[in-house]
């Protein structure tokens, strides 16, 4: 059997950009028409390293989701002209993979239409006023790749978040 000497390939050099080596900050889109509350949310989220985009209307929210991807969407249910349910449906049509990243916020827990919509969406919801730690728990839940819808019917919808499973991950039971 005869052997052939094949030329050795030249060594390859791969360059990794510095920005890929840095830890990636989670991005959050906040839709809230109350400017003071939106600023409070933004300040709290940014203090924990989130990159936050705030918009006061659903129309501006659609522009943002068409322009870039977000790790989470915090969406007020009651906004003039373009409420949270309409925004969700617009996202469902244009960027459906973002639908499982929604956290709805509302003070209208007695409104059956809103409660029914949230139940049908399977999304997490926080009733205003809520403790900021509930928002962070909800963000962690949404960002850990939840496999099933969050339960509905209790205030803040996240009664058991914060418990950990055997792998050390937070779970919702």
GROMACS .gro file of C-alpha atoms in nm:
model
  173
    1UNK     CA    1   0.000   0.000   0.000
    2UNK     CA    2   0.141   0.334  -0.098
    3UNK     CA    3   0.115   0.640   0.126
    4UNK     CA    4   0.069   0.988   0.000
    5UNK     CA    5   0.209   1.288   0.179
    6UNK     CA    6  -0.068   1.540   0.185
    7UNK     CA    7   0.021   1.901   0.263
    8UNK     CA    8  -0.049   2.002   0.620
    9UNK     CA    9  -0.323   2.262   0.650
   10UNK     CA   10  -0.215   2.603   0.767
   11UNK     CA   11  -0.300   2.673   1.131
   12UNK     CA   12  -0.618   2.876   1.172
   13UNK     CA   13  -0.649   3.172   1.398
   14UNK     CA   14  -0.988   3.263   1.533
   15UNK     CA   15  -1.054   3.604   1.677
   16UNK     CA   16  -1.324   3.646   1.939
   17UNK     CA   17  -1.453   4.001   1.979
   18UNK     CA   18  -1.417   4.141   2.329
   19UNK     CA   19  -1.788   4.214   2.357
   20UNK     CA   20  -1.867   3.842   2.327
   21UNK     CA   21  -1.643   3.767   2.624
   22UNK     CA   22  -1.823   4.014   2.848
   23UNK     CA   23  -2.132   3.892   3.026
   24UNK     CA   24  -2.442   3.978   2.828
   25UNK     CA   25  -2.693   4.197   3.006
   26UNK     CA   26  -3.055   4.094   2.978
   27UNK     CA   27  -3.272   4.332   2.779
   28UNK     CA   28  -3.619   4.434   2.892
   29UNK     CA   29  -3.885   4.626   2.706
   30UNK     CA   30  -4.120   4.811   2.942
   31UNK     CA   31  -4.456   4.936   2.813
   32UNK     CA   32  -4.603   5.170   3.073
   33UNK     CA   33  -4.798   5.490   3.013
   34UNK     CA   34  -4.745   5.625   3.367
   35UNK     CA   35  -4.412   5.807   3.331
   36UNK     CA   36  -4.330   5.811   3.704
   37UNK     CA   37  -4.395   5.438   3.742
   38UNK     CA   38  -4.202   5.364   3.422
   39UNK     CA   39  -3.904   5.559   3.560
   40UNK     CA   40  -3.923   5.363   3.886
   41UNK     CA   41  -3.921   5.033   3.697
   42UNK     CA   42  -3.636   5.145   3.475
   43UNK     CA   43  -3.422   5.261   3.767
   44UNK     CA   44  -3.479   4.939   3.960
   45UNK     CA   45  -3.405   4.716   3.662
   46UNK     CA   46  -3.095   4.909   3.557
   47UNK     CA   47  -2.959   4.896   3.912
   48UNK     CA   48  -2.951   4.516   3.871
   49UNK     CA   49  -2.777   4.526   3.533
   50UNK     CA   50  -3.072   4.502   3.297
   51UNK     CA   51  -3.071   4.707   2.978
   52UNK     CA   52  -3.411   4.873   2.969
   53UNK     CA   53  -3.610   5.034   2.690
   54UNK     CA   54  -3.924   5.217   2.804
   55UNK     CA   55  -4.210   5.313   2.576
   56UNK     CA   56  -4.543   5.472   2.675
   57UNK     CA   57  -4.762   5.315   2.404
   58UNK     CA   58  -4.823   4.983   2.234
   59UNK     CA   59  -4.752   5.139   1.893
   60UNK     CA   60  -4.402   5.238   2.006
   61UNK     CA   61  -4.365   4.893   2.158
   62UNK     CA   62  -4.434   4.731   1.822
   63UNK     CA   63  -4.166   4.949   1.663
   64UNK     CA   64  -3.918   4.833   1.928
   65UNK     CA   65  -3.990   4.461   1.893
   66UNK     CA   66  -3.963   4.486   1.516
   67UNK     CA   67  -3.623   4.654   1.555
   68UNK     CA   68  -3.469   4.415   1.809
   69UNK     CA   69  -3.513   4.114   2.033
   70UNK     CA   70  -3.579   4.139   2.407
   71UNK     CA   71  -3.522   3.888   2.684
   72UNK     CA   72  -3.840   4.003   2.860
   73UNK     CA   73  -4.136   4.233   2.797
   74UNK     CA   74  -4.305   4.403   3.092
   75UNK     CA   75  -4.639   4.524   2.961
   76UNK     CA   76  -4.909   4.731   3.129
   77UNK     CA   77  -5.251   4.597   3.037
   78UNK     CA   78  -5.429   4.932   3.040
   79UNK     CA   79  -5.286   5.195   2.806
   80UNK     CA   80  -5.473   5.446   2.591
   81UNK     CA   81  -5.539   5.356   2.224
   82UNK     CA   82  -5.327   5.037   2.224
   83UNK     CA   83  -5.375   4.828   2.542
   84UNK     CA   84  -5.161   4.535   2.649
   85UNK     CA   85  -5.379   4.265   2.496
   86UNK     CA   86  -5.365   4.434   2.153
   87UNK     CA   87  -4.988   4.471   2.185
   88UNK     CA   88  -4.954   4.102   2.275
   89UNK     CA   89  -5.160   4.004   1.970
   90UNK     CA   90  -4.942   4.224   1.748
   91UNK     CA   91  -4.631   4.056   1.888
   92UNK     CA   92  -4.793   3.715   1.839
   93UNK     CA   93  -4.838   3.793   1.468
   94UNK     CA   94  -4.498   3.949   1.404
   95UNK     CA   95  -4.253   3.794   1.654
   96UNK     CA   96  -4.430   3.495   1.814
   97UNK     CA   97  -4.118   3.368   1.994
   98UNK     CA   98  -4.140   3.677   2.218
   99UNK     CA   99  -4.486   3.586   2.350
  100UNK     CA  100  -4.348   3.357   2.619
  101UNK     CA  101  -4.135   3.645   2.750
  102UNK     CA  102  -4.429   3.863   2.860
  103UNK     CA  103  -4.492   3.982   3.213
  104UNK     CA  104  -4.822   4.168   3.230
  105UNK     CA  105  -4.872   4.434   3.497
  106UNK     CA  106  -5.206   4.583   3.588
  107UNK     CA  107  -5.407   4.730   3.869
  108UNK     CA  108  -5.730   4.596   3.722
  109UNK     CA  109  -5.741   4.253   3.883
  110UNK     CA  110  -6.119   4.281   3.914
  111UNK     CA  111  -6.167   4.321   3.539
  112UNK     CA  112  -6.283   3.980   3.409
  113UNK     CA  113  -6.178   4.059   3.051
  114UNK     CA  114  -5.819   4.129   3.159
  115UNK     CA  115  -5.802   3.826   3.390
  116UNK     CA  116  -5.942   3.600   3.117
  117UNK     CA  117  -5.694   3.732   2.860
  118UNK     CA  118  -5.400   3.670   3.094
  119UNK     CA  119  -5.525   3.318   3.167
  120UNK     CA  120  -5.554   3.243   2.796
  121UNK     CA  121  -5.209   3.384   2.719
  122UNK     CA  122  -5.044   3.169   2.986
  123UNK     CA  123  -4.820   3.462   3.072
  124UNK     CA  124  -4.704   3.582   3.411
  125UNK     CA  125  -4.898   3.873   3.560
  126UNK     CA  126  -4.827   4.104   3.852
  127UNK     CA  127  -5.105   4.302   4.015
  128UNK     CA  128  -5.021   4.664   4.095
  129UNK     CA  129  -4.897   4.757   4.342
  130UNK     CA  130  -4.638   4.481   4.363
  131UNK     CA  131  -4.310   4.440   4.545
  132UNK     CA  132  -4.010   4.490   4.319
  133UNK     CA  133  -3.874   4.148   4.418
  134UNK     CA  134  -4.183   3.998   4.253
  135UNK     CA  135  -4.080   4.161   3.926
  136UNK     CA  136  -3.727   4.022   3.955
  137UNK     CA  137  -3.867   3.677   4.033
  138UNK     CA  138  -4.094   3.702   3.729
  139UNK     CA  139  -3.801   3.808   3.509
  140UNK     CA  140  -3.598   3.512   3.629
  141UNK     CA  141  -3.890   3.279   3.563
  142UNK     CA  142  -3.944   3.414   3.211
  143UNK     CA  143  -3.572   3.406   3.130
  144UNK     CA  144  -3.509   3.051   3.254
  145UNK     CA  145  -3.703   2.906   2.963
  146UNK     CA  146  -4.029   2.816   3.134
  147UNK     CA  147  -4.197   2.512   2.990
  148UNK     CA  148  -4.549   2.560   3.121
  149UNK     CA  149  -4.778   2.857   3.181
  150UNK     CA  150  -4.770   3.038   3.512
  151UNK     CA  151  -5.070   2.976   3.734
  152UNK     CA  152  -5.336   3.244   3.748
  153UNK     CA  153  -5.569   3.335   4.028
  154UNK     CA  154  -5.347   3.449   4.312
  155UNK     CA  155  -5.220   3.798   4.373
  156UNK     CA  156  -4.900   3.847   4.173
  157UNK     CA  157  -4.936   3.496   4.020
  158UNK     CA  158  -4.597   3.389   4.153
  159UNK     CA  159  -4.663   3.247   4.499
  160UNK     CA  160  -4.390   2.982   4.498
  161UNK     CA  161  -4.118   3.136   4.287
  162UNK     CA  162  -3.793   3.138   4.473
  163UNK     CA  163  -3.793   2.770   4.566
  164UNK     CA  164  -3.513   2.574   4.407
  165UNK     CA  165  -3.509   2.225   4.261
  166UNK     CA  166  -3.234   1.966   4.303
  167UNK     CA  167  -3.033   2.131   4.025
  168UNK     CA  168  -3.040   2.463   4.209
  169UNK     CA  169  -3.272   2.633   3.957
  170UNK     CA  170  -3.568   2.837   4.068
  171UNK     CA  171  -3.897   2.672   3.994
  172UNK     CA  172  -4.263   2.761   3.991
  173UNK     CA  173  -4.488   2.497   4.145
   0.00000   0.00000   0.00000
